[in-house]
């Protein structure tokens, strides 16, 4: 994606960038003539691994060398993540993550594997994989940087969960996402802009718990009375 173009499309200019900049180097792009393909390459620095290419926030490839046709001007971003596997605090969470997203079959979930996850449940499933009363912590959710929404009832019924870190990529939290997560004692939201909230997102959650947000965003969260927290 994109995979083809018609002969009457105009020339496009492709720019490439690395995120974070210290994660690696990117090459390729530039002005592309009509009916010509473009190739971009990402090379991870020591301590990092390549995860994905995105265009306008959408994953277009998980290959470090990406060849495609250019439909228009494109600003591509190569995302790099820490090299290695995530250390999970909660064994139940790890088992769920490995069962669904361990693409290389090594029994672990790497930062790169987590970075390309876009949803916490299959489209036809109403409940999330994480609707599980045994879960006590999921701070590792912060490494799922491909999520834009937690989805409806993402952690519904997780009565044992005590803490969670929501990644900066999340722009909305679905209805009843944390309903009945009554034992939450703290929550961290890494998004600069307050995610929009569905219906009854924090039903039965204690509104007196600390909610940590980026330093420059405290006023924005407060102004929206985000989630009803104090």
Tab-separated table of C-alpha atoms in Angstrom:
chain	number	residue	atom	x	y	z
A	1	UNK	CA	0.000	0.000	0.000
A	2	UNK	CA	0.007	1.908	-2.235
A	3	UNK	CA	0.672	-0.839	-4.796
A	4	UNK	CA	-0.306	0.622	-8.154
A	5	UNK	CA	-1.109	3.842	-9.944
A	6	UNK	CA	-2.666	4.906	-13.218
A	7	UNK	CA	-0.537	6.468	-15.936
A	8	UNK	CA	-2.078	9.906	-15.565
A	9	UNK	CA	-0.944	10.518	-11.962
A	10	UNK	CA	1.425	13.409	-11.428
A	11	UNK	CA	4.965	13.339	-10.091
A	12	UNK	CA	5.236	12.952	-6.339
A	13	UNK	CA	7.897	13.960	-3.826
A	14	UNK	CA	8.729	11.473	-1.081
A	15	UNK	CA	10.364	12.632	2.131
A	16	UNK	CA	11.638	10.247	4.800
A	17	UNK	CA	12.270	10.719	8.509
A	18	UNK	CA	13.293	8.567	11.470
A	19	UNK	CA	11.383	8.375	14.759
A	20	UNK	CA	13.146	8.661	17.127
A	21	UNK	CA	16.008	10.297	15.269
A	22	UNK	CA	18.579	8.393	17.323
A	23	UNK	CA	16.936	5.099	16.406
A	24	UNK	CA	18.453	4.794	12.952
A	25	UNK	CA	19.013	6.282	9.535
A	26	UNK	CA	16.719	6.484	6.513
A	27	UNK	CA	17.550	6.817	2.832
A	28	UNK	CA	15.668	7.061	-0.442
A	29	UNK	CA	12.747	9.151	-1.555
A	30	UNK	CA	13.007	12.423	-3.455
A	31	UNK	CA	11.185	13.392	-6.626
A	32	UNK	CA	9.604	10.406	-8.363
A	33	UNK	CA	8.574	10.553	-12.020
A	34	UNK	CA	5.215	9.276	-13.209
A	35	UNK	CA	4.987	5.465	-13.471
A	36	UNK	CA	8.258	4.977	-11.560
A	37	UNK	CA	8.479	3.093	-8.274
A	38	UNK	CA	10.270	4.429	-5.226
A	39	UNK	CA	12.408	2.564	-2.700
A	40	UNK	CA	13.187	3.740	0.822
A	41	UNK	CA	15.408	2.014	3.360
A	42	UNK	CA	15.675	2.117	7.138
A	43	UNK	CA	18.780	1.023	9.041
A	44	UNK	CA	18.572	0.662	12.812
A	45	UNK	CA	21.343	1.929	15.064
A	46	UNK	CA	22.836	-0.264	17.786
A	47	UNK	CA	20.306	-0.937	20.511
A	48	UNK	CA	17.318	-0.322	18.233
A	49	UNK	CA	15.223	-2.355	15.794
A	50	UNK	CA	13.174	-1.202	12.834
A	51	UNK	CA	9.411	-1.607	13.384
A	52	UNK	CA	7.399	-0.024	10.561
A	53	UNK	CA	6.916	2.664	7.942
A	54	UNK	CA	3.912	4.952	8.374
A	55	UNK	CA	2.253	7.500	6.118
A	56	UNK	CA	-0.159	9.930	7.774
A	57	UNK	CA	-0.056	7.720	10.852
A	58	UNK	CA	-1.076	4.562	8.932
A	59	UNK	CA	1.228	1.544	8.741
A	60	UNK	CA	2.186	0.987	5.090
A	61	UNK	CA	4.997	-1.556	5.513
A	62	UNK	CA	6.908	-3.527	8.123
A	63	UNK	CA	9.835	-4.143	5.755
A	64	UNK	CA	12.950	-2.043	6.279
A	65	UNK	CA	13.371	-1.866	2.497
A	66	UNK	CA	10.058	-0.673	1.076
A	67	UNK	CA	9.316	-0.314	-2.647
A	68	UNK	CA	6.057	1.270	-3.796
A	69	UNK	CA	4.369	3.488	-6.372
A	70	UNK	CA	3.810	7.107	-5.418
A	71	UNK	CA	0.203	8.359	-5.585
A	72	UNK	CA	1.050	11.884	-4.387
A	73	UNK	CA	3.514	13.723	-2.185
A	74	UNK	CA	4.333	11.458	0.737
A	75	UNK	CA	5.927	12.018	4.131
A	76	UNK	CA	7.096	8.607	5.298
A	77	UNK	CA	8.262	7.922	8.851
A	78	UNK	CA	10.458	4.971	9.812
A	79	UNK	CA	9.729	3.954	13.389
A	80	UNK	CA	12.481	2.428	15.487
A	81	UNK	CA	11.973	0.739	18.846
A	82	UNK	CA	14.333	-0.725	21.455
A	83	UNK	CA	15.929	-3.944	20.303
A	84	UNK	CA	14.951	-7.072	22.195
A	85	UNK	CA	11.917	-8.453	24.007
A	86	UNK	CA	9.485	-6.804	26.382
A	87	UNK	CA	9.696	-7.849	30.022
A	88	UNK	CA	6.124	-8.260	31.275
A	89	UNK	CA	5.264	-7.891	34.941
A	90	UNK	CA	2.018	-9.844	34.603
A	91	UNK	CA	2.335	-13.438	33.346
A	92	UNK	CA	-1.282	-13.498	32.146
A	93	UNK	CA	-0.746	-10.401	30.010
A	94	UNK	CA	2.405	-11.889	28.523
A	95	UNK	CA	0.617	-15.138	27.663
A	96	UNK	CA	-2.171	-13.247	25.876
A	97	UNK	CA	0.264	-11.054	23.955
A	98	UNK	CA	2.476	-13.952	22.898
A	99	UNK	CA	-0.540	-16.018	21.827
A	100	UNK	CA	-1.786	-13.318	19.453
A	101	UNK	CA	1.247	-11.322	18.277
A	102	UNK	CA	4.417	-13.405	18.565
A	103	UNK	CA	5.052	-13.489	14.808
A	104	UNK	CA	8.438	-15.212	14.944
A	105	UNK	CA	7.275	-17.954	17.303
A	106	UNK	CA	10.001	-17.541	19.919
A	107	UNK	CA	7.606	-17.437	22.866
A	108	UNK	CA	8.357	-13.763	23.543
A	109	UNK	CA	6.952	-10.429	22.374
A	110	UNK	CA	9.523	-7.991	21.036
A	111	UNK	CA	9.177	-4.231	20.996
A	112	UNK	CA	8.995	-4.431	17.192
A	113	UNK	CA	6.163	-6.991	17.296
A	114	UNK	CA	4.183	-4.842	19.735
A	115	UNK	CA	4.702	-1.710	17.639
A	116	UNK	CA	2.662	-3.043	14.701
A	117	UNK	CA	-0.380	-4.170	16.707
A	118	UNK	CA	-3.332	-1.976	15.714
A	119	UNK	CA	-6.211	-3.445	17.746
A	120	UNK	CA	-6.696	-5.288	21.026
A	121	UNK	CA	-9.304	-7.637	19.580
A	122	UNK	CA	-10.392	-9.155	16.297
A	123	UNK	CA	-13.000	-7.191	14.354
A	124	UNK	CA	-15.756	-9.765	14.920
A	125	UNK	CA	-15.079	-10.026	18.664
A	126	UNK	CA	-16.986	-7.620	20.895
A	127	UNK	CA	-14.773	-8.210	23.907
A	128	UNK	CA	-11.053	-7.510	24.059
A	129	UNK	CA	-8.431	-10.213	24.549
A	130	UNK	CA	-7.750	-8.526	27.871
A	131	UNK	CA	-11.197	-8.875	29.479
A	132	UNK	CA	-9.648	-11.076	32.130
A	133	UNK	CA	-10.075	-10.874	35.887
A	134	UNK	CA	-6.578	-12.319	36.497
A	135	UNK	CA	-4.768	-9.308	35.002
A	136	UNK	CA	-3.178	-7.058	37.615
A	137	UNK	CA	-0.924	-4.770	35.522
A	138	UNK	CA	-0.430	-3.789	31.897
A	139	UNK	CA	2.066	-0.920	31.900
A	140	UNK	CA	3.667	-2.576	28.859
A	141	UNK	CA	0.725	-1.309	26.779
A	142	UNK	CA	2.844	1.829	26.291
A	143	UNK	CA	4.959	-0.111	23.765
A	144	UNK	CA	1.947	-0.778	21.510
A	145	UNK	CA	2.603	2.411	19.578
A	146	UNK	CA	0.398	1.410	16.643
A	147	UNK	CA	-2.832	1.704	18.638
A	148	UNK	CA	-5.020	4.735	18.038
A	149	UNK	CA	-7.967	3.490	20.088
A	150	UNK	CA	-8.277	1.082	22.991
A	151	UNK	CA	-11.632	-0.018	21.595
A	152	UNK	CA	-14.935	-0.617	23.366
A	153	UNK	CA	-14.694	-2.631	26.583
A	154	UNK	CA	-10.929	-3.051	26.055
A	155	UNK	CA	-10.345	-3.874	29.732
A	156	UNK	CA	-13.910	-4.552	30.777
A	157	UNK	CA	-14.066	-6.719	33.866
A	158	UNK	CA	-10.354	-6.479	34.670
A	159	UNK	CA	-11.165	-6.153	38.344
A	160	UNK	CA	-7.637	-7.118	39.337
A	161	UNK	CA	-5.771	-4.539	37.261
A	162	UNK	CA	-4.040	-1.920	39.393
A	163	UNK	CA	-2.038	0.145	36.891
A	164	UNK	CA	-1.806	0.819	33.184
A	165	UNK	CA	0.138	3.088	30.822
A	166	UNK	CA	-1.743	4.176	27.685
A	167	UNK	CA	0.531	4.868	24.681
A	168	UNK	CA	0.890	8.305	23.094
A	169	UNK	CA	-0.643	7.065	19.822
A	170	UNK	CA	-4.099	6.586	21.363
A	171	UNK	CA	-6.533	9.320	20.314
A	172	UNK	CA	-9.748	7.749	21.625
A	173	UNK	CA	-10.836	5.309	24.320
A	174	UNK	CA	-13.937	3.231	23.611
A	175	UNK	CA	-17.082	2.929	25.677
A	176	UNK	CA	-16.776	0.982	28.929
A	177	UNK	CA	-13.062	0.443	28.209
A	178	UNK	CA	-12.245	0.294	31.931
A	179	UNK	CA	-15.691	-0.501	33.270
A	180	UNK	CA	-15.470	-2.602	36.445
A	181	UNK	CA	-11.695	-2.025	36.700
A	182	UNK	CA	-12.431	-0.930	40.234
A	183	UNK	CA	-8.983	-1.712	41.661
A	184	UNK	CA	-7.037	0.730	39.480
A	185	UNK	CA	-4.738	2.723	41.742
A	186	UNK	CA	-2.989	4.826	39.076
A	187	UNK	CA	-3.052	5.480	35.353
A	188	UNK	CA	-0.601	7.138	32.976
A	189	UNK	CA	-1.707	8.613	29.646
A	190	UNK	CA	1.204	9.511	27.343
A	191	UNK	CA	-0.831	11.360	24.688
A	192	UNK	CA	-0.197	15.117	24.480
A	193	UNK	CA	-3.815	15.696	23.441
A	194	UNK	CA	-6.496	14.216	25.727
A	195	UNK	CA	-8.013	11.134	24.032
A	196	UNK	CA	-11.729	11.384	23.364
A	197	UNK	CA	-13.822	9.175	25.585
A	198	UNK	CA	-16.767	6.922	24.827
A	199	UNK	CA	-19.675	6.178	27.146
A	200	UNK	CA	-18.974	5.038	30.715
A	201	UNK	CA	-15.245	4.557	30.056
A	202	UNK	CA	-14.316	4.659	33.735
A	203	UNK	CA	-17.512	3.346	35.298
A	204	UNK	CA	-16.773	2.178	38.878
A	205	UNK	CA	-13.154	3.430	38.720
A	206	UNK	CA	-12.148	5.552	41.732
A	207	UNK	CA	-11.910	9.150	40.427
A	208	UNK	CA	-9.507	10.035	43.221
A	209	UNK	CA	-6.594	7.981	41.860
A	210	UNK	CA	-3.609	9.822	40.349
A	211	UNK	CA	-3.658	10.191	36.559
A	212	UNK	CA	-0.282	11.094	35.079
A	213	UNK	CA	-0.124	13.008	31.775
A	214	UNK	CA	2.645	14.872	29.890
A	215	UNK	CA	3.762	17.975	31.799
A	216	UNK	CA	2.732	20.362	29.029
A	217	UNK	CA	-0.741	18.834	28.764
A	218	UNK	CA	-2.062	19.132	32.314
A	219	UNK	CA	-4.210	22.174	31.501
A	220	UNK	CA	-5.659	20.522	28.401
A	221	UNK	CA	-6.724	17.444	30.361
A	222	UNK	CA	-8.081	19.565	33.191
A	223	UNK	CA	-10.031	21.809	30.816
A	224	UNK	CA	-11.876	18.833	29.351
A	225	UNK	CA	-12.610	17.378	32.813
A	226	UNK	CA	-11.024	14.273	31.356
A	227	UNK	CA	-12.727	11.173	32.614
A	228	UNK	CA	-14.066	12.977	35.674
A	229	UNK	CA	-10.800	12.534	37.558
A	230	UNK	CA	-9.811	15.104	40.152
